[in-house]
Coordinates of N, CA, C and O and ligand atoms in Angstrom, one line a residue:
X16 N 140.6 66.3 99.9 CA 141.6 67.3 100.3 C 142.8 66.6 101.0 O 142.6 65.7 101.8
X17 N 144.0 66.9 100.6 CA 145.2 66.2 101.1 C 145.5 66.6 102.5 O 145.2 67.7 102.9
X18 N 146.1 65.7 103.3 CA 146.4 66.0 104.6 C 147.3 67.2 104.8 O 147.1 68.0 105.7
X19 N 148.2 67.5 103.9 CA 149.1 68.6 104.0 C 148.3 69.9 103.8 O 148.5 70.9 104.4
X20 N 147.3 69.8 102.8 CA 146.4 71.0 102.6 C 145.6 71.3 103.8 O 145.4 72.4 104.2
X21 N 145.1 70.2 104.5 CA 144.3 70.4 105.7 C 145.2 71.1 106.8 O 144.7 71.9 107.5
X22 N 146.4 70.7 106.8 CA 147.3 71.3 107.8 C 147.5 72.7 107.6 O 147.4 73.6 108.5
X23 N 147.7 73.1 106.3 CA 147.8 74.5 105.9 C 146.6 75.2 106.3 O 146.6 76.3 106.9
X24 N 145.4 74.6 106.0 CA 144.1 75.3 106.3 C 144.0 75.5 107.8 O 143.6 76.6 108.2
X25 N 144.3 74.5 108.5 CA 144.2 74.6 110.0 C 145.1 75.7 110.6 O 144.7 76.5 111.4
X26 N 146.3 75.7 110.1 CA 147.3 76.6 110.7 C 146.9 78.0 110.2 O 147.1 79.0 111.0
X27 N 146.4 78.2 109.0 CA 146.0 79.5 108.6 C 144.8 80.0 109.4 O 144.8 81.2 109.7
X28 N 143.8 79.1 109.7 CA 142.7 79.6 110.5 C 143.1 80.0 111.8 O 142.7 81.1 112.3
X29 N 144.1 79.3 112.4 CA 144.6 79.6 113.7 C 145.3 81.0 113.6 O 145.1 81.9 114.4
X30 N 146.1 81.1 112.6 CA 146.9 82.4 112.4 C 145.9 83.5 112.3 O 146.1 84.6 112.9
X31 N 144.9 83.4 111.5 CA 144.0 84.5 111.2 C 143.1 84.8 112.4 O 142.6 85.9 112.6
X32 N 142.9 83.8 113.3 CA 142.1 84.1 114.5 C 142.9 84.6 115.6 O 142.3 85.0 116.7
X33 N 144.2 84.6 115.6 CA 145.0 85.1 116.7 C 144.6 86.5 117.2 O 144.5 86.7 118.4
X34 N 144.3 87.5 116.3 CA 143.9 88.8 116.8 C 142.6 88.8 117.6 O 142.3 89.7 118.3
X35 N 141.8 87.7 117.4 CA 140.5 87.7 118.1 C 140.7 87.2 119.5 O 139.8 87.4 120.3
X36 N 141.8 86.6 119.9 CA 141.9 86.1 121.2 C 142.2 87.2 122.2 O 142.8 88.2 121.8
X37 N 141.7 87.0 123.4 CA 141.9 88.2 124.4 C 143.4 88.3 124.7 O 144.1 87.4 124.7
X38 N 143.8 89.6 124.9 CA 145.1 89.9 125.3 C 145.2 90.2 126.8 O 144.3 90.8 127.4
X39 N 146.3 89.8 127.4 CA 146.5 90.1 128.8 C 146.6 91.7 128.9 O 147.2 92.3 128.1
X40 N 146.1 92.2 130.0 CA 146.1 93.6 130.2 C 146.7 94.0 131.5 O 146.9 93.1 132.4
X41 N 147.1 95.2 131.7 CA 147.7 95.7 132.9 C 146.7 96.7 133.5 O 146.3 97.6 132.9
X42 N 146.5 96.6 134.8 CA 145.5 97.4 135.5 C 146.2 98.1 136.7 O 146.8 97.4 137.5
X43 N 146.0 99.4 136.8 CA 146.4 100.0 138.1 C 145.3 99.8 139.0 O 144.1 100.2 138.8
X44 N 145.6 99.2 140.1 CA 144.5 98.8 141.1 C 143.8 100.1 141.6 O 144.5 101.0 142.1
X45 N 142.5 100.1 141.5 CA 141.8 101.2 142.0 C 141.8 102.4 141.0 O 141.3 103.5 141.3
X46 N 142.5 102.3 139.9 CA 142.7 103.4 139.0 C 143.4 104.6 139.6 O 143.2 105.7 139.2
X47 N 144.2 104.3 140.6 CA 144.9 105.4 141.3 C 145.7 104.8 142.4 O 146.1 103.6 142.4
X48 N 146.2 105.6 143.4 CA 147.0 105.1 144.4 C 146.3 104.0 145.3 O 145.1 104.0 145.5
X49 N 147.1 103.0 145.7 CA 146.6 102.0 146.7 C 146.6 102.7 148.0 O 147.6 103.1 148.6
X50 N 145.4 102.9 148.5 CA 145.2 103.7 149.7 C 143.9 103.3 150.5 O 143.2 102.4 150.1
X51 N 143.6 104.0 151.5 CA 142.4 103.7 152.3 C 141.2 104.4 151.8 O 140.1 104.2 152.4
X52 N 141.3 105.2 150.8 CA 140.1 106.0 150.4 C 139.4 105.4 149.1 O 138.6 106.1 148.5
X53 N 139.7 104.1 148.8 CA 139.1 103.6 147.5 C 138.3 102.3 147.8 O 138.7 101.6 148.7
X54 N 137.2 102.2 147.1 CA 136.4 101.0 147.2 C 136.9 99.9 146.2 O 136.5 99.9 145.1
X55 N 137.7 99.0 146.7 CA 138.3 98.0 145.8 C 137.4 97.0 145.4 O 137.5 96.4 144.4
X56 N 136.3 96.7 146.2 CA 135.3 95.7 145.8 C 134.6 96.2 144.6 O 134.3 95.4 143.6
X57 N 134.2 97.5 144.6 CA 133.5 98.0 143.5 C 134.4 98.1 142.2 O 134.0 97.8 141.1
X58 N 135.7 98.4 142.5 CA 136.7 98.5 141.3 C 136.8 97.1 140.7 O 136.7 96.9 139.5
X59 N 136.9 96.0 141.6 CA 137.1 94.7 141.1 C 135.8 94.2 140.3 O 135.9 93.5 139.3
X60 N 134.7 94.6 140.8 CA 133.4 94.2 140.2 C 133.3 94.7 138.8 O 132.6 94.2 137.9
X61 N 134.0 95.9 138.5 CA 133.9 96.5 137.1 C 135.0 95.9 136.2 O 135.1 96.4 135.1
X62 N 135.7 94.9 136.6 CA 136.7 94.4 135.7 C 136.6 92.9 135.6 O 136.2 92.2 136.6
X63 N 136.9 92.3 134.4 CA 136.9 90.9 134.3 C 138.4 90.5 134.0 O 138.9 90.8 133.0
X64 N 139.0 89.8 135.0 CA 140.4 89.5 134.9 C 140.6 88.1 134.2 O 139.9 87.2 134.5
X65 N 141.6 88.1 133.4 CA 142.0 86.8 132.8 C 143.4 86.5 133.2 O 144.2 87.4 133.4
X66 N 143.8 85.2 133.1 CA 145.1 84.8 133.4 C 146.1 85.5 132.5 O 145.9 85.6 131.3
X67 N 147.1 86.0 133.2 CA 148.1 86.8 132.4 C 148.0 88.3 132.6 O 148.9 89.0 132.3
X68 N 146.9 88.7 133.1 CA 146.7 90.1 133.5 C 147.7 90.5 134.6 O 148.1 89.7 135.4
X69 N 148.0 91.8 134.6 CA 148.9 92.3 135.6 C 148.2 93.4 136.5 O 147.6 94.3 135.9
X70 N 148.3 93.2 137.8 CA 147.9 94.3 138.7 C 149.0 95.2 139.1 O 150.1 94.6 139.5
X71 N 148.8 96.5 139.0 CA 149.9 97.4 139.5 C 149.4 98.1 140.7 O 148.4 98.8 140.7
X72 N 150.1 97.9 141.8 CA 149.8 98.6 143.1 C 150.8 99.8 143.2 O 152.0 99.6 143.3
X73 N 150.3 101.0 143.3 CA 151.1 102.2 143.4 C 150.9 102.9 144.7 O 149.7 103.1 145.1
X74 N 151.9 103.1 145.5 CA 151.7 103.7 146.8 C 153.1 104.2 147.4 O 154.1 103.9 146.8
X75 N 153.1 105.1 148.4 CA 154.3 105.5 149.0 C 154.7 104.3 149.9 O 154.0 103.9 150.8
X76 N 156.0 103.9 149.7 CA 156.3 102.6 150.3 C 156.6 102.7 151.8 O 156.6 101.6 152.4
X77 N 156.7 103.8 152.4 CA 156.8 103.9 153.8 C 155.4 103.9 154.5 O 155.3 103.9 155.7
X78 N 154.4 104.0 153.7 CA 153.1 104.1 154.2 C 152.2 102.9 154.0 O 151.1 102.8 154.7
X79 N 152.5 102.1 153.0 CA 151.6 100.9 152.7 C 152.5 99.8 152.2 O 153.7 100.0 152.0
X80 N 151.9 98.6 152.0 CA 152.5 97.5 151.3 C 151.4 96.7 150.7 O 150.2 97.0 150.8
X81 N 151.8 95.6 150.1 CA 150.8 94.7 149.5 C 151.2 93.2 149.9 O 152.3 92.8 149.7
X82 N 150.3 92.6 150.6 CA 150.4 91.2 150.9 C 149.4 90.4 150.1 O 148.2 90.7 150.1
X83 N 149.9 89.4 149.4 CA 149.0 88.4 148.9 C 148.7 87.4 150.0 O 149.6 86.9 150.7
X84 N 147.4 87.2 150.3 CA 147.0 86.4 151.4 C 145.9 85.4 151.1 O 145.4 85.3 150.0
X85 N 145.6 84.6 152.1 CA 144.5 83.6 151.9 C 143.2 84.3 152.1 O 143.1 85.5 152.5
X86 N 142.2 83.6 151.7 CA 140.8 84.2 151.8 C 140.5 84.5 153.3 O 139.8 85.5 153.6
X87 N 141.0 83.6 154.2 CA 140.7 83.8 155.6 C 141.3 85.2 156.1 O 140.7 85.9 156.8
X88 N 142.5 85.4 155.7 CA 143.2 86.7 156.0 C 142.5 87.9 155.4 O 142.3 88.9 156.0
X89 N 142.1 87.7 154.1 CA 141.4 88.8 153.5 C 140.1 89.1 154.3 O 139.8 90.3 154.5
X90 N 139.4 88.1 154.7 CA 138.1 88.3 155.4 C 138.3 88.9 156.8 O 137.6 89.8 157.2
X91 N 139.3 88.4 157.5 CA 139.5 88.8 158.9 C 140.4 89.9 159.1 O 140.5 90.6 160.2
X92 N 141.3 90.2 158.1 CA 142.4 91.2 158.2 C 143.3 90.8 159.3 O 144.0 91.6 159.9
X93 N 143.4 89.5 159.6 CA 144.3 89.0 160.6 C 145.3 88.1 159.9 O 144.9 87.0 159.4
X94 N 146.5 88.5 159.8 CA 147.5 87.8 158.9 C 147.9 86.4 159.5 O 148.5 85.6 158.8
X95 N 147.4 86.1 160.7 CA 147.7 84.8 161.2 C 146.9 83.7 160.5 O 147.1 82.5 160.5
X96 N 145.9 84.2 159.7 CA 145.1 83.2 158.9 C 145.8 82.9 157.6 O 145.3 82.1 156.8
X97 N 147.0 83.5 157.4 CA 147.8 83.1 156.2 C 148.3 84.2 155.3 O 147.4 85.0 154.9
X98 N 149.5 84.3 155.0 CA 150.1 85.3 154.1 C 150.9 84.5 153.0 O 151.6 83.6 153.4
X99 N 150.7 84.7 151.8 CA 151.4 84.0 150.7 C 152.6 84.7 150.3 O 153.6 84.1 150.0
X100 N 152.6 86.0 150.2 CA 153.7 86.7 149.6 C 153.6 88.2 150.0 O 152.5 88.8 150.1
X101 N 154.7 88.9 150.2 CA 154.7 90.3 150.5 C 155.4 91.1 149.4 O 156.4 90.7 148.8
X102 N 154.9 92.3 149.1 CA 155.4 93.3 148.2 C 155.6 94.6 148.8 O 154.6 95.1 149.5
X103 N 156.7 95.3 148.6 CA 157.0 96.5 149.4 C 157.6 97.6 148.5 O 158.1 98.6 149.1
X104 N 157.6 97.5 147.2 CA 158.4 98.4 146.5 C 157.7 99.8 146.3 O 158.4 100.8 145.9
X105 N 156.4 99.9 146.4 CA 155.7 101.1 146.1 C 155.2 101.1 144.7 O 154.4 101.9 144.3
X106 N 155.7 100.2 143.9 CA 155.2 100.0 142.5 C 155.3 98.5 142.2 O 156.2 98.1 141.6
X107 N 154.3 97.8 142.7 CA 154.4 96.4 142.6 C 153.5 95.9 141.4 O 152.3 96.2 141.4
X108 N 154.2 95.3 140.5 CA 153.5 94.7 139.3 C 153.3 93.2 139.6 O 154.3 92.4 139.7
X109 N 152.1 92.8 139.8 CA 151.8 91.4 140.2 C 151.0 90.7 139.1 O 149.9 91.1 138.7
X110 N 151.6 89.7 138.4 CA 150.9 89.0 137.3 C 150.0 88.0 137.9 O 150.4 87.2 138.8
X111 N 148.8 88.0 137.4 CA 147.8 87.0 137.8 C 148.0 85.8 136.9 O 147.3 85.7 135.8
X112 N 148.8 84.9 137.3 CA 149.2 83.9 136.4 C 148.2 82.7 136.2 O 148.2 82.1 135.2
X113 N 147.4 82.5 137.2 CA 146.5 81.4 137.2 C 145.0 81.8 137.2 O 144.7 82.8 137.7
X114 N 144.2 80.9 136.7 CA 142.8 81.1 136.8 C 142.3 80.6 138.1 O 142.0 79.4 138.3
X115 N 142.2 81.6 139.1 CA 141.8 81.3 140.4 C 141.5 82.6 141.1 O 141.5 83.6 140.5
X116 N 141.1 82.5 142.4 CA 140.9 83.8 143.1 C 142.2 84.2 143.8 O 143.0 83.4 144.1
X117 N 142.4 85.5 143.9 CA 143.5 86.1 144.5 C 143.0 87.1 145.5 O 142.0 87.8 145.3
X118 N 143.7 87.2 146.7 CA 143.4 88.1 147.7 C 144.6 88.9 148.1 O 145.7 88.4 148.3
X119 N 144.4 90.3 148.2 CA 145.5 91.1 148.6 C 145.0 92.1 149.7 O 143.8 92.5 149.7
X120 N 145.9 92.4 150.6 CA 145.6 93.4 151.7 C 146.8 94.3 151.8 O 148.0 93.9 151.4
X121 N 146.7 95.4 152.5 CA 147.8 96.2 153.0 C 147.9 95.7 154.5 O 147.0 95.7 155.3
X122 N 149.2 95.5 154.9 CA 149.5 94.9 156.2 C 149.8 96.0 157.3 O 150.0 95.7 158.4
X123 N 149.7 97.3 156.8 CA 149.9 98.3 157.9 C 148.7 98.3 158.8 O 147.6 98.1 158.4
X124 N 149.0 98.6 160.1 CA 148.0 98.5 161.1 C 146.7 99.3 160.8 O 146.8 100.5 160.5
X125 N 145.6 98.6 160.8 CA 144.3 99.3 160.5 C 144.0 99.5 159.1 O 142.8 99.8 158.7
X126 N 144.9 99.3 158.2 CA 144.6 99.6 156.8 C 143.7 98.6 156.1 O 142.8 99.0 155.3
X127 N 143.9 97.3 156.4 CA 143.0 96.3 155.8 C 141.6 96.5 156.3 O 140.6 96.6 155.5
X128 N 141.4 96.7 157.6 CA 140.1 97.0 158.2 C 139.5 98.3 157.6 O 138.3 98.4 157.3
X129 N 140.4 99.2 157.3 CA 140.0 100.5 156.7 C 139.7 100.4 155.2 O 139.4 101.5 154.6
X130 N 139.8 99.2 154.6 CA 139.4 99.1 153.2 C 140.5 98.7 152.2 O 140.2 98.5 151.1
X131 N 141.7 98.6 152.7 CA 142.8 98.3 151.8 C 142.9 96.8 151.6 O 143.7 96.1 152.1
X132 N 141.9 96.3 150.9 CA 141.8 94.8 150.6 C 141.2 94.6 149.3 O 140.2 95.4 148.9
X133 N 141.7 93.7 148.5 CA 141.2 93.5 147.1 C 141.1 92.0 146.9 O 142.0 91.2 147.2
X134 N 139.9 91.6 146.4 CA 139.7 90.2 146.0 C 139.4 90.2 144.5 O 138.6 91.0 144.0
X135 N 140.1 89.4 143.7 CA 139.8 89.2 142.3 C 139.7 87.8 141.9 O 140.4 86.9 142.4
X136 N 138.8 87.5 141.0 CA 138.6 86.2 140.4 C 139.2 86.3 139.0 O 138.8 87.1 138.2
X137 N 140.0 85.4 138.7 CA 140.7 85.4 137.4 C 140.2 84.1 136.7 O 140.2 83.0 137.1
X138 N 139.8 84.4 135.4 CA 139.4 83.3 134.6 C 140.4 82.9 133.6 O 141.3 83.7 133.3
X139 N 140.2 81.8 132.9 CA 141.2 81.3 132.0 C 141.3 82.2 130.8 O 140.3 82.8 130.4
X140 N 142.5 82.3 130.2 CA 142.7 83.3 129.1 C 141.7 83.3 128.0 O 141.1 84.4 127.8
X141 N 141.5 82.2 127.3 CA 140.7 82.3 126.1 C 139.2 82.4 126.4 O 138.4 82.9 125.6
X142 N 138.8 82.0 127.6 CA 137.3 82.0 127.9 C 136.9 83.3 128.7 O 135.7 83.5 128.8
X143 N 137.9 84.0 129.1 CA 137.5 85.0 130.1 C 137.0 86.3 129.6 O 136.1 86.9 130.2
X144 N 137.5 86.8 128.5 CA 137.1 88.2 128.1 C 136.6 88.1 126.7 O 137.0 87.3 125.9
X145 N 135.7 89.0 126.5 CA 135.1 89.2 125.1 C 134.2 88.1 124.8 O 134.0 87.1 125.5
X146 N 133.6 88.2 123.6 CA 132.7 87.1 123.2 C 133.0 86.7 121.7 O 132.2 86.5 120.9
X147 N 134.3 86.7 121.4 CA 134.8 86.4 120.1 C 134.4 85.0 119.7 O 134.0 84.8 118.5
X148 N 134.4 84.0 120.6 CA 134.0 82.7 120.3 C 135.1 82.0 119.4 O 136.1 82.6 119.2
X149 N 134.7 80.8 119.0 CA 135.7 80.1 118.2 C 135.8 80.8 116.8 O 134.8 81.5 116.4
X150 N 136.9 80.6 116.1 CA 137.0 81.2 114.7 C 135.9 80.6 113.8 O 135.5 79.5 114.0
X151 N 135.3 81.5 112.9 CA 134.3 81.0 112.1 C 134.8 79.9 111.1 O 136.0 79.9 110.7
X152 N 134.0 78.9 110.9 CA 134.4 77.9 110.0 C 134.2 78.3 108.5 O 133.2 79.0 108.2
X153 N 135.2 78.1 107.7 CA 135.1 78.5 106.3 C 134.9 77.2 105.5 O 135.6 76.3 105.6
X154 N 133.8 77.3 104.6 CA 133.6 76.1 103.7 C 134.8 75.8 102.8 O 135.4 76.8 102.3
X155 N 135.1 74.5 102.6 CA 136.2 74.2 101.8 C 135.8 73.9 100.4 O 134.7 73.4 100.2
X156 N 136.7 74.2 99.4 CA 136.3 74.0 98.0 C 136.4 72.5 97.7 O 137.1 71.8 98.4
X157 N 135.9 72.1 96.6 CA 136.0 70.7 96.2 C 137.5 70.4 96.0 O 138.2 71.2 95.5
X158 N 137.8 69.1 96.2 CA 139.2 68.7 96.1 C 139.6 68.9 94.6 O 138.9 68.6 93.7
X159 N 140.9 69.4 94.5 CA 141.4 69.5 93.1 C 140.9 70.7 92.4 O 141.4 71.0 91.2
X160 N 140.1 71.5 93.0 CA 139.6 72.8 92.4 C 140.8 73.7 92.1 O 141.7 73.8 92.9
X161 N 140.7 74.5 91.0 CA 141.7 75.4 90.7 C 141.8 76.5 91.7 O 142.9 77.1 91.8
X162 N 140.8 76.8 92.4 CA 140.8 77.8 93.4 C 141.6 77.6 94.6 O 141.9 78.4 95.4
X163 N 141.9 76.3 94.9 CA 142.6 75.9 96.1 C 144.1 76.3 95.9 O 144.8 75.8 95.1
X164 N 144.6 77.2 96.8 CA 146.0 77.5 96.8 C 146.8 76.3 97.2 O 146.4 75.5 98.0
X165 N 148.0 76.2 96.7 CA 148.9 75.2 97.1 C 149.4 75.5 98.5 O 149.4 76.6 98.9
X166 N 149.9 74.5 99.2 CA 150.5 74.7 100.5 C 151.6 75.8 100.4 O 151.8 76.6 101.3
X167 N 152.3 75.9 99.3 CA 153.4 76.9 99.1 C 152.8 78.2 99.1 O 153.5 79.2 99.3
X168 N 151.5 78.4 98.8 CA 150.9 79.7 98.7 C 150.8 80.4 100.0 O 150.8 81.6 100.0
X169 N 150.9 79.6 101.1 CA 150.9 80.2 102.4 C 149.6 80.8 102.9 O 148.6 80.8 102.2
X170 N 149.7 81.5 104.0 CA 148.6 82.0 104.7 C 147.9 83.2 103.9 O 146.7 83.3 103.9
X171 N 148.7 84.0 103.2 CA 148.2 85.1 102.6 C 147.1 84.7 101.5 O 146.0 85.3 101.4
X172 N 147.5 83.8 100.7 CA 146.6 83.4 99.7 C 145.3 82.7 100.2 O 144.2 82.9 99.8
X173 N 145.6 81.9 101.4 CA 144.4 81.3 102.0 C 143.5 82.4 102.6 O 142.3 82.3 102.5
X174 N 144.1 83.4 103.1 CA 143.3 84.5 103.7 C 142.5 85.2 102.7 O 141.3 85.4 102.8
X175 N 143.2 85.5 101.5 CA 142.5 86.2 100.5 C 141.4 85.3 99.9 O 140.2 85.8 99.7
X176 N 141.7 84.1 99.8 CA 140.7 83.2 99.3 C 139.5 83.0 100.2 O 138.3 83.1 99.8
X177 N 139.8 82.9 101.5 CA 138.7 82.7 102.5 C 137.9 84.0 102.6 O 136.6 83.9 102.7
X178 N 138.5 85.2 102.5 CA 137.8 86.4 102.5 C 136.9 86.5 101.3 O 135.7 86.9 101.4
X179 N 137.4 86.2 100.1 CA 136.6 86.3 98.9 C 135.4 85.4 99.0 O 134.3 85.8 98.8
X180 N 135.6 84.2 99.5 CA 134.6 83.2 99.6 C 133.5 83.7 100.6 O 132.3 83.7 100.4
X181 N 134.0 84.3 101.8 CA 133.0 84.8 102.8 C 132.2 85.9 102.2 O 131.0 86.0 102.4
X182 N 132.8 86.8 101.5 CA 132.1 88.0 100.9 C 131.1 87.4 100.0 O 129.9 87.8 99.9
X183 N 131.5 86.5 99.1 CA 130.6 85.8 98.2 C 129.4 85.3 98.9 O 128.2 85.4 98.5
X184 N 129.6 84.5 99.9 CA 128.6 83.8 100.7 C 127.6 84.8 101.3 O 126.4 84.7 101.2
X185 N 128.2 85.9 101.9 CA 127.4 86.9 102.6 C 126.6 87.6 101.6 O 125.4 87.8 101.8
X186 N 127.2 88.0 100.4 CA 126.4 88.8 99.4 C 125.3 87.9 98.9 O 124.2 88.4 98.7
X187 N 125.5 86.6 98.7 CA 124.4 85.8 98.2 C 123.3 85.6 99.2 O 122.2 85.4 98.9
X188 N 123.7 85.6 100.5 CA 122.8 85.4 101.6 C 121.9 86.5 101.7 O 120.7 86.4 101.9
X189 N 122.4 87.8 101.5 CA 121.6 89.0 101.6 C 120.8 89.0 100.3 O 119.6 89.0 100.2
Ligands
NAG205 C1 134.7 85.2 143.1 O1 134.0 84.1 142.9 C2 133.3 83.5 144.1 C3 132.7 82.2 143.7 O2 131.9 82.3 142.5 C4 132.3 84.6 144.5 O3 131.7 84.1 145.7 C5 133.0 85.9 144.9 O4 132.1 86.9 145.2 C6 133.8 86.3 143.7 N1 134.6 87.5 144.1 C7 134.8 88.5 143.4 C8 135.7 89.6 143.9 O5 134.2 88.7 142.3
CU206 CU1 148.1 100.7 153.7

């Protein structure tokens, strides 16, 4: 198989597997308003966050805010242990850009102690969500075979060819 054909095959496999990769999602924190009546630990436990996901904090802006803080501040609710960033719009969209832990609290007096605190662990994009795994490997035809589409044939003919071959293999396997 020629190097250019290998390149076409590799890019086509990548192209065809794109829909299988996890997509960044947007989450309303607590599935409702950011307030003192929600169990954010339970909410976070029910979600698997990947880098690129966005958290949306919705609240009345004269009553709450969102501080991204250190783990120490998250645990103690004492901002002297470290504040990284403050948000005050009442509709804060915060992108979880990195695969790491993030901690958020509300800085209004008593609110963090009252439960307005959120910790999330963010995993890397392709490994974090779903179990799609790597794209399936497709057996390649003998070099020079008439069934091999030319590089000019592009991804569509590769896709059609790969699909046909997969169906053939599966049918024979059953
Ligand atoms: C995040 O990961 C750490 C280390 O694995 C774990 O101790 C902690 O409970 C996790 N936090 C959340 C909110 O899942
Ligand atoms: Cu608050």
